[in-house]
mmCIF file of C-alpha atoms in Angstrom:
data_model
loop_
_atom_site.group_PDB
_atom_site.id
_atom_site.type_symbol
_atom_site.label_atom_id
_atom_site.label_comp_id
_atom_site.label_asym_id
_atom_site.label_seq_id
_atom_site.Cartn_x
_atom_site.Cartn_y
_atom_site.Cartn_z
ATOM 1 C CA MET A 1 0.000 0.000 0.000
ATOM 2 C CA ASN A 2 1.496 3.348 -1.006
ATOM 3 C CA ARG A 3 1.412 6.404 1.226
ATOM 4 C CA ARG A 4 -1.622 7.951 -0.517
ATOM 5 C CA SER A 5 -3.653 4.740 -0.288
ATOM 6 C CA PHE A 6 -2.695 4.296 3.339
ATOM 7 C CA GLY A 7 -3.820 7.848 4.082
ATOM 8 C CA ILE A 8 -7.190 7.281 2.410
ATOM 9 C CA ALA A 9 -7.681 4.026 4.304
ATOM 10 C CA ALA A 10 -6.758 5.647 7.604
ATOM 11 C CA ALA A 11 -9.165 8.506 6.968
ATOM 12 C CA ALA A 12 -11.918 6.038 6.149
ATOM 13 C CA VAL A 13 -11.304 4.140 9.399
ATOM 14 C CA SER A 14 -11.339 7.402 11.361
ATOM 15 C CA LEU A 15 -14.594 8.455 9.706
ATOM 16 C CA ALA A 16 -16.168 5.083 10.419
ATOM 17 C CA LEU A 17 -15.156 5.277 14.077
ATOM 18 C CA ALA A 18 -16.511 8.817 14.378
ATOM 19 C CA THR A 19 -19.768 7.805 12.705
ATOM 20 C CA ALA A 20 -20.086 4.801 14.999
ATOM 21 C CA ALA A 21 -19.532 7.035 18.025
ATOM 22 C CA CYS A 22 -22.262 9.447 16.910
ATOM 23 C CA GLY A 23 -24.597 6.541 16.232
ATOM 24 C CA GLY A 24 -23.932 5.241 19.704
ATOM 25 C CA ASP A 25 -24.970 8.577 21.184
ATOM 26 C CA ASP A 26 -28.236 8.687 19.223
ATOM 27 C CA THR A 27 -29.273 5.034 19.242
ATOM 28 C CA ALA A 28 -32.234 4.257 21.479
ATOM 29 C CA ALA A 29 -31.935 2.001 24.485
ATOM 30 C CA ASP A 30 -33.395 -0.932 22.517
ATOM 31 C CA GLY A 31 -30.893 -0.498 19.681
ATOM 32 C CA THR A 32 -33.316 1.018 17.167
ATOM 33 C CA ALA A 33 -32.920 4.343 15.409
ATOM 34 C CA PRO A 34 -34.682 7.108 17.362
ATOM 35 C CA ALA A 35 -37.722 8.935 16.059
ATOM 36 C CA THR A 36 -37.201 12.708 15.979
ATOM 37 C CA VAL A 37 -39.615 14.855 17.960
ATOM 38 C CA LYS A 38 -40.063 18.460 16.822
ATOM 39 C CA LEU A 39 -40.714 20.267 20.104
ATOM 40 C CA GLY A 40 -41.291 23.946 20.879
ATOM 41 C CA TYR A 41 -40.650 25.588 24.218
ATOM 42 C CA ILE A 42 -40.454 28.997 25.897
ATOM 43 C CA GLY A 43 -37.247 30.111 27.577
ATOM 44 C CA ASP A 44 -38.471 30.218 31.169
ATOM 45 C CA TYR A 45 -38.862 27.712 34.003
ATOM 46 C CA ASN A 46 -42.412 26.683 33.129
ATOM 47 C CA GLY A 47 -41.629 26.261 29.463
ATOM 48 C CA ALA A 48 -38.133 24.744 29.595
ATOM 49 C CA SER A 49 -37.681 22.756 32.817
ATOM 50 C CA LEU A 50 -39.124 19.459 31.546
ATOM 51 C CA LEU A 51 -37.063 19.686 28.352
ATOM 52 C CA ALA A 52 -33.935 20.402 30.394
ATOM 53 C CA ILE A 53 -34.562 17.431 32.695
ATOM 54 C CA ALA A 54 -35.281 15.094 29.781
ATOM 55 C CA ASN A 55 -32.060 16.187 28.093
ATOM 56 C CA GLU A 56 -29.891 15.775 31.177
ATOM 57 C CA LYS A 57 -31.371 12.465 32.287
ATOM 58 C CA GLY A 58 -31.318 10.872 28.826
ATOM 59 C CA LEU A 59 -35.083 10.371 28.796
ATOM 60 C CA TRP A 60 -35.498 10.943 25.060
ATOM 61 C CA GLN A 61 -32.991 8.235 24.218
ATOM 62 C CA ALA A 62 -34.446 5.888 26.841
ATOM 63 C CA HIS A 63 -37.797 6.045 25.054
ATOM 64 C CA GLY A 64 -36.434 5.699 21.535
ATOM 65 C CA LEU A 65 -36.626 9.383 20.682
ATOM 66 C CA ALA A 66 -34.377 12.255 19.626
ATOM 67 C CA VAL A 67 -35.523 15.805 20.201
ATOM 68 C CA ASP A 68 -35.297 18.760 17.831
ATOM 69 C CA ALA A 69 -36.196 21.611 20.185
ATOM 70 C CA LYS A 70 -36.816 25.202 19.130
ATOM 71 C CA VAL A 71 -37.381 28.168 21.441
ATOM 72 C CA PHE A 72 -40.367 30.501 20.968
ATOM 73 C CA THR A 73 -41.465 33.689 22.696
ATOM 74 C CA ASN A 74 -45.094 32.641 23.264
ATOM 75 C CA GLY A 75 -47.667 29.887 22.904
ATOM 76 C CA PRO A 76 -49.700 31.181 19.933
ATOM 77 C CA LEU A 77 -46.598 31.134 17.736
ATOM 78 C CA GLN A 78 -46.095 27.477 18.619
ATOM 79 C CA ILE A 79 -49.713 26.630 17.808
ATOM 80 C CA GLN A 80 -49.170 28.340 14.462
ATOM 81 C CA ALA A 81 -45.997 26.290 13.890
ATOM 82 C CA ILE A 82 -47.891 23.105 14.793
ATOM 83 C CA GLY A 83 -50.514 24.036 12.212
ATOM 84 C CA THR A 84 -47.878 24.321 9.474
ATOM 85 C CA GLY A 85 -46.098 21.114 10.517
ATOM 86 C CA ASP A 86 -42.936 22.883 11.691
ATOM 87 C CA LEU A 87 -43.630 21.564 15.205
ATOM 88 C CA GLU A 88 -45.291 18.408 16.477
ATOM 89 C CA PHE A 89 -45.400 19.308 20.169
ATOM 90 C CA GLY A 90 -45.186 22.607 22.031
ATOM 91 C CA TYR A 91 -45.671 24.415 25.313
ATOM 92 C CA ILE A 92 -48.333 27.053 26.014
ATOM 93 C CA GLY A 93 -49.241 29.251 28.936
ATOM 94 C CA PRO A 94 -52.806 29.707 30.154
ATOM 95 C CA GLY A 95 -53.512 32.678 27.906
ATOM 96 C CA ALA A 96 -53.155 30.540 24.782
ATOM 97 C CA MET A 97 -55.448 27.759 25.997
ATOM 98 C CA TRP A 98 -58.263 29.093 23.819
ATOM 99 C CA LEU A 99 -56.399 27.862 20.743
ATOM 100 C CA PRO A 100 -56.639 24.136 21.527
ATOM 101 C CA ALA A 101 -60.162 24.797 22.813
ATOM 102 C CA SER A 102 -60.977 26.146 19.345
ATOM 103 C CA GLY A 103 -59.619 22.998 17.696
ATOM 104 C CA LYS A 104 -56.118 24.142 16.717
ATOM 105 C CA ALA A 105 -54.293 21.473 18.771
ATOM 106 C CA LYS A 106 -54.694 18.948 21.583
ATOM 107 C CA VAL A 107 -53.617 19.482 25.186
ATOM 108 C CA VAL A 108 -51.636 16.320 25.933
ATOM 109 C CA ALA A 109 -50.229 17.166 29.371
ATOM 110 C CA ILE A 110 -50.891 19.714 32.093
ATOM 111 C CA ASN A 111 -47.587 21.158 33.262
ATOM 112 C CA THR A 112 -47.936 23.611 36.163
ATOM 113 C CA LEU A 113 -50.290 26.154 37.657
ATOM 114 C CA GLY A 114 -48.913 29.551 36.770
ATOM 115 C CA ASN A 115 -48.636 32.711 38.853
ATOM 116 C CA ALA A 116 -46.115 34.546 36.703
ATOM 117 C CA ASP A 117 -48.431 37.006 34.947
ATOM 118 C CA ARG A 118 -48.657 40.640 35.940
ATOM 119 C CA VAL A 119 -50.135 43.957 34.932
ATOM 120 C CA ILE A 120 -47.274 46.380 35.438
ATOM 121 C CA ALA A 121 -47.329 50.166 35.237
ATOM 122 C CA GLN A 122 -44.914 53.043 35.274
ATOM 123 C CA PRO A 123 -44.206 54.757 38.620
ATOM 124 C CA GLY A 124 -47.033 57.112 39.539
ATOM 125 C CA ILE A 125 -49.834 54.876 38.267
ATOM 126 C CA THR A 126 -51.104 53.398 41.499
ATOM 127 C CA SER A 127 -54.344 51.667 40.550
ATOM 128 C CA LEU A 128 -56.022 49.781 37.744
ATOM 129 C CA GLU A 129 -58.437 52.672 37.369
ATOM 130 C CA GLY A 130 -55.410 54.836 36.639
ATOM 131 C CA LEU A 131 -54.890 52.959 33.366
ATOM 132 C CA ARG A 132 -57.812 54.759 31.731
ATOM 133 C CA GLY A 133 -56.530 56.459 28.582
ATOM 134 C CA LYS A 134 -53.031 55.031 29.038
ATOM 135 C CA THR A 135 -50.942 53.162 26.457
ATOM 136 C CA VAL A 136 -50.685 49.477 27.330
ATOM 137 C CA GLY A 137 -48.451 46.968 25.568
ATOM 138 C CA VAL A 138 -49.529 43.324 25.420
ATOM 139 C CA PRO A 139 -48.649 40.183 23.445
ATOM 140 C CA GLU A 140 -52.058 39.322 21.991
ATOM 141 C CA GLY A 141 -53.568 35.929 22.734
ATOM 142 C CA THR A 142 -51.150 35.183 25.579
ATOM 143 C CA SER A 143 -51.355 35.010 29.357
ATOM 144 C CA GLY A 144 -50.312 38.664 29.391
ATOM 145 C CA ASP A 145 -53.437 39.447 27.397
ATOM 146 C CA MET A 146 -55.484 37.307 29.772
ATOM 147 C CA ILE A 147 -54.248 38.946 32.987
ATOM 148 C CA LEU A 148 -54.797 42.409 31.484
ATOM 149 C CA THR A 149 -58.378 41.584 30.478
ATOM 150 C CA LEU A 150 -59.164 40.146 33.909
ATOM 151 C CA ALA A 151 -57.634 43.163 35.628
ATOM 152 C CA LEU A 152 -59.496 45.717 33.510
ATOM 153 C CA THR A 153 -62.782 43.911 34.113
ATOM 154 C CA LYS A 154 -62.126 43.921 37.857
ATOM 155 C CA ALA A 155 -61.634 47.694 37.693
ATOM 156 C CA GLY A 156 -64.822 48.223 35.658
ATOM 157 C CA LEU A 157 -62.852 49.001 32.514
ATOM 158 C CA THR A 158 -62.613 47.449 29.060
ATOM 159 C CA LYS A 159 -59.862 47.448 26.482
ATOM 160 C CA ALA A 160 -61.683 50.317 24.803
ATOM 161 C CA ASP A 161 -60.853 52.445 27.854
ATOM 162 C CA VAL A 162 -57.098 52.091 27.276
ATOM 163 C CA LYS A 163 -54.830 52.321 24.240
ATOM 164 C CA ILE A 164 -53.826 48.734 23.471
ATOM 165 C CA VAL A 165 -50.602 48.266 21.511
ATOM 166 C CA PRO A 166 -49.891 44.668 20.398
ATOM 167 C CA MET A 167 -46.221 43.874 20.998
ATOM 168 C CA ASP A 168 -43.965 40.860 21.222
ATOM 169 C CA ALA A 169 -42.149 40.145 24.473
ATOM 170 C CA ALA A 170 -38.813 41.709 23.524
ATOM 171 C CA THR A 171 -40.502 44.911 22.360
ATOM 172 C CA ILE A 172 -42.403 45.237 25.639
ATOM 173 C CA VAL A 173 -39.150 45.012 27.601
ATOM 174 C CA SER A 174 -37.556 47.816 25.602
ATOM 175 C CA ALA A 175 -40.705 49.946 25.303
ATOM 176 C CA PHE A 176 -41.511 49.829 29.014
ATOM 177 C CA SER A 177 -37.890 50.392 30.045
ATOM 178 C CA SER A 178 -37.702 53.467 27.794
ATOM 179 C CA LYS A 179 -41.130 54.673 29.029
ATOM 180 C CA LYS A 180 -42.698 54.502 25.587
ATOM 181 C CA ILE A 181 -45.668 52.648 27.083
ATOM 182 C CA ASP A 182 -47.442 53.343 30.353
ATOM 183 C CA ALA A 183 -48.265 49.772 31.286
ATOM 184 C CA ALA A 184 -48.163 46.177 30.092
ATOM 185 C CA GLY A 185 -49.825 42.817 30.486
ATOM 186 C CA PHE A 186 -46.749 40.662 30.867
ATOM 187 C CA TRP A 187 -45.034 37.859 32.799
ATOM 188 C CA TYR A 188 -41.979 36.787 34.746
ATOM 189 C CA PRO A 189 -39.060 36.343 34.209
ATOM 190 C CA ALA A 190 -39.197 39.089 31.571
ATOM 191 C CA THR A 191 -40.772 41.431 34.115
ATOM 192 C CA ALA A 192 -37.716 40.928 36.313
ATOM 193 C CA THR A 193 -35.588 42.150 33.412
ATOM 194 C CA ILE A 194 -37.690 45.311 33.219
ATOM 195 C CA LYS A 195 -37.334 45.842 36.970
ATOM 196 C CA LYS A 196 -33.594 46.192 36.567
ATOM 197 C CA GLN A 197 -34.252 49.251 34.385
ATOM 198 C CA VAL A 198 -37.367 50.516 36.191
ATOM 199 C CA PRO A 199 -36.958 49.335 39.795
ATOM 200 C CA ASP A 200 -39.940 51.307 41.089
ATOM 201 C CA LEU A 201 -42.457 49.996 38.557
ATOM 202 C CA VAL A 202 -45.880 49.188 40.010
ATOM 203 C CA GLU A 203 -47.491 45.745 39.893
ATOM 204 C CA LEU A 204 -51.228 46.332 39.612
ATOM 205 C CA ALA A 205 -52.468 42.743 39.230
ATOM 206 C CA ARG A 206 -51.282 39.134 39.321
ATOM 207 C CA ASN A 207 -52.778 35.671 38.733
ATOM 208 C CA SER A 208 -53.428 35.046 42.403
ATOM 209 C CA ASP A 209 -55.877 37.961 42.439
ATOM 210 C CA PHE A 210 -58.278 35.883 40.335
ATOM 211 C CA THR A 211 -57.916 32.288 41.575
ATOM 212 C CA ASP A 212 -61.446 32.382 42.997
ATOM 213 C CA ARG A 213 -62.674 32.705 39.414
ATOM 214 C CA VAL A 214 -60.156 30.916 37.199
ATOM 215 C CA SER A 215 -57.077 28.685 37.451
ATOM 216 C CA PHE A 216 -54.034 29.216 35.242
ATOM 217 C CA PRO A 217 -52.687 25.869 34.006
ATOM 218 C CA THR A 218 -49.741 25.721 31.634
ATOM 219 C CA ALA A 219 -49.615 22.771 29.265
ATOM 220 C CA PHE A 220 -47.947 20.796 26.527
ATOM 221 C CA VAL A 221 -49.838 20.529 23.259
ATOM 222 C CA ALA A 222 -49.597 18.423 20.111
ATOM 223 C CA GLY A 223 -50.914 18.651 16.596
ATOM 224 C CA ASN A 224 -54.283 17.036 15.962
ATOM 225 C CA ASP A 225 -52.792 14.786 13.275
ATOM 226 C CA VAL A 226 -49.861 13.874 15.506
ATOM 227 C CA VAL A 227 -52.189 12.594 18.214
ATOM 228 C CA ALA A 228 -54.429 10.804 15.713
ATOM 229 C CA LYS A 229 -51.825 9.317 13.382
ATOM 230 C CA GLN A 230 -48.603 9.042 15.432
ATOM 231 C CA GLN A 231 -49.911 7.333 18.532
ATOM 232 C CA ASP A 232 -46.682 5.489 19.353
ATOM 233 C CA LYS A 233 -44.629 8.695 19.208
ATOM 234 C CA THR A 234 -47.233 10.560 21.254
ATOM 235 C CA LYS A 235 -47.181 7.868 23.952
ATOM 236 C CA LYS A 236 -43.379 7.958 24.100
ATOM 237 C CA VAL A 237 -43.313 11.763 24.383
ATOM 238 C CA LEU A 238 -45.869 11.613 27.185
ATOM 239 C CA ALA A 239 -43.773 8.982 28.958
ATOM 240 C CA VAL A 240 -40.780 11.350 28.776
ATOM 241 C CA LEU A 241 -42.844 14.249 30.122
ATOM 242 C CA ARG A 242 -44.225 12.112 32.952
ATOM 243 C CA GLU A 243 -40.761 11.065 34.098
ATOM 244 C CA ALA A 244 -39.529 14.667 33.892
ATOM 245 C CA ILE A 245 -42.557 15.905 35.874
ATOM 246 C CA ALA A 246 -41.841 13.375 38.623
ATOM 247 C CA PHE A 247 -38.154 14.347 38.725
ATOM 248 C CA ARG A 248 -38.947 18.077 38.894
ATOM 249 C CA VAL A 249 -41.134 17.631 41.974
ATOM 250 C CA GLU A 250 -38.705 15.290 43.722
ATOM 251 C CA HIS A 251 -35.499 17.176 42.842
ATOM 252 C CA PRO A 252 -36.342 20.889 42.490
ATOM 253 C CA ASP A 253 -32.762 22.107 42.976
ATOM 254 C CA GLN A 254 -31.408 19.852 40.250
ATOM 255 C CA ALA A 255 -34.307 20.819 37.999
ATOM 256 C CA ALA A 256 -33.340 24.469 38.457
ATOM 257 C CA GLU A 257 -29.694 23.690 37.690
ATOM 258 C CA TYR A 258 -30.580 21.795 34.519
ATOM 259 C CA THR A 259 -32.910 24.587 33.386
ATOM 260 C CA ALA A 260 -30.277 27.244 34.059
ATOM 261 C CA LYS A 261 -27.809 25.261 31.960
ATOM 262 C CA LEU A 262 -30.252 25.002 29.053
ATOM 263 C CA LEU A 263 -31.229 28.687 29.196
ATOM 264 C CA LYS A 264 -27.682 29.884 29.953
ATOM 265 C CA VAL A 265 -28.783 31.953 32.956
ATOM 266 C CA SER A 266 -28.001 31.809 36.666
ATOM 267 C CA VAL A 267 -29.534 29.188 38.923
ATOM 268 C CA GLU A 268 -30.740 31.984 41.201
ATOM 269 C CA GLN A 269 -32.672 33.546 38.316
ATOM 270 C CA VAL A 270 -34.312 30.218 37.508
ATOM 271 C CA LYS A 271 -35.272 29.616 41.135
ATOM 272 C CA ALA A 272 -36.846 33.072 41.336
ATOM 273 C CA ASP A 273 -38.806 32.272 38.197
ATOM 274 C CA ALA A 274 -39.859 28.869 39.575
ATOM 275 C CA ALA A 275 -41.325 30.593 42.625
ATOM 276 C CA ASN A 276 -44.013 32.012 40.319
ATOM 277 C CA SER A 277 -45.422 28.597 39.443
ATOM 278 C CA GLN A 278 -46.817 25.571 41.240
ATOM 279 C CA ALA A 279 -45.348 22.237 40.213
ATOM 280 C CA ILE A 280 -47.927 19.451 40.418
ATOM 281 C CA PRO A 281 -46.934 15.926 41.505
ATOM 282 C CA LEU A 282 -47.507 13.239 38.892
ATOM 283 C CA ALA A 283 -49.932 11.306 41.106
ATOM 284 C CA ASP A 284 -52.009 14.467 41.519
ATOM 285 C CA LEU A 285 -52.098 15.061 37.761
ATOM 286 C CA ASP A 286 -53.410 11.533 37.259
ATOM 287 C CA ARG A 287 -55.971 11.987 40.035
ATOM 288 C CA PHE A 288 -57.024 15.426 38.801
ATOM 289 C CA THR A 289 -57.486 13.975 35.326
ATOM 290 C CA ALA A 290 -59.671 11.160 36.641
ATOM 291 C CA ASP A 291 -61.787 13.158 39.090
ATOM 292 C CA GLY A 292 -62.537 16.071 36.740
ATOM 293 C CA THR A 293 -60.413 18.707 38.478
ATOM 294 C CA ILE A 294 -58.475 19.524 35.308
ATOM 295 C CA ALA A 295 -61.702 19.599 33.310
ATOM 296 C CA LYS A 296 -62.997 22.108 35.865
ATOM 297 C CA TRP A 297 -59.886 24.263 35.401
ATOM 298 C CA LEU A 298 -60.305 24.209 31.635
ATOM 299 C CA THR A 299 -64.036 24.901 31.846
ATOM 300 C CA GLY A 300 -63.353 27.963 33.990
ATOM 301 C CA MET A 301 -60.844 29.194 31.441
ATOM 302 C CA ASN A 302 -63.295 28.599 28.606
ATOM 303 C CA GLU A 303 -65.882 30.751 30.363
ATOM 304 C CA TYR A 304 -63.303 33.522 30.521
ATOM 305 C CA PHE A 305 -62.417 33.083 26.832
ATOM 306 C CA VAL A 306 -66.074 33.273 25.823
ATOM 307 C CA GLY A 307 -66.439 36.518 27.743
ATOM 308 C CA ALA A 308 -63.227 37.846 26.201
ATOM 309 C CA GLY A 309 -64.416 37.015 22.694
ATOM 310 C CA LYS A 310 -61.817 34.323 22.027
ATOM 311 C CA LEU A 311 -64.395 31.522 21.906
ATOM 312 C CA THR A 312 -67.919 31.725 20.545
ATOM 313 C CA GLY A 313 -69.367 29.279 23.043
ATOM 314 C CA ALA A 314 -68.685 26.669 25.714
ATOM 315 C CA VAL A 315 -66.346 23.813 24.763
ATOM 316 C CA ASP A 316 -66.179 20.436 26.510
ATOM 317 C CA PRO A 317 -62.555 19.961 27.691
ATOM 318 C CA ALA A 318 -62.817 16.314 26.628
ATOM 319 C CA ALA A 319 -62.779 17.561 23.039
ATOM 320 C CA TYR A 320 -59.182 18.777 23.337
ATOM 321 C CA TYR A 321 -57.617 17.491 26.580
ATOM 322 C CA THR A 322 -56.389 13.924 25.968
ATOM 323 C CA GLY A 323 -56.097 13.034 29.625
ATOM 324 C CA ASP A 324 -56.650 9.346 28.918
ATOM 325 C CA LEU A 325 -53.491 9.295 26.815
ATOM 326 C CA PHE A 326 -51.531 11.072 29.530
ATOM 327 C CA THR A 327 -52.450 8.584 32.236
ATOM 328 C CA ALA A 328 -52.083 5.588 29.905
ATOM 329 C CA ALA A 329 -48.494 6.606 29.157
ATOM 330 C CA GLY A 330 -47.647 5.790 32.769
ATOM 331 C CA LYS A 331 -48.846 2.186 32.550
#
């Protein structure tokens, strides 16, 4: 073998070894090639913690899956991406729950109960009534929109009484910090970012002000066709989420560390964000699915969405919450 031939052969062996090593990393526990899951998430504790845990604990591989995860700024954008086939699964906050209720997707897993939403105002605005005539930024169709609507109603106001400016999350941060808007319907941890620039901002309303009327569940969703036609993949994804949910409740500090690593932020920031949500034990999620508690949460939200003009009428949660699939994935 001459030098050139030897070099080619050596390169081929090196390439084969490298390829084998990559295959070893991606091969499922049973030796089969993994199915890729196109998953959307939001870069906060509620939206990213289960993904972070699944990544760190090798849960995707253990269930014969590989994940292609993409970050989004809100739930409606993920529902839109699911509709075009760019995503199969995604995460939404409570404000976007009207979209699966209107048939755009299925809710496949309840994640947490949220308390991260706020109506914030510039210093000097001390009450909800003080928002009359003010400019208010809000990401439409999100939990920020929901908390603003609830707060205005509580104060005897409507959106017609303020100047609503639809904005994405990043624009709200810059617009509020530069005092281009008077108030916003928004959420943590982005609100914490604003507080660094406007430390004396006023929080006029939060989720906990309305828990006697409505609960605020966050959830994972899937495309209608995914649930109907890719049942094996759906079951495997739900099994991953179930294991991650159990780990998050049992090991909150590690969950925060994994999430901080994924989001490239400090653990302290993640823990502060986590304080604005209620993690639900897996056994409780199964029980709440069986006894109708989750259906009650979703029914309460639907009543709000009807009043807010997002839904035209009442919707049975059984039409879009696949709780039977969630519990079956644990068997």
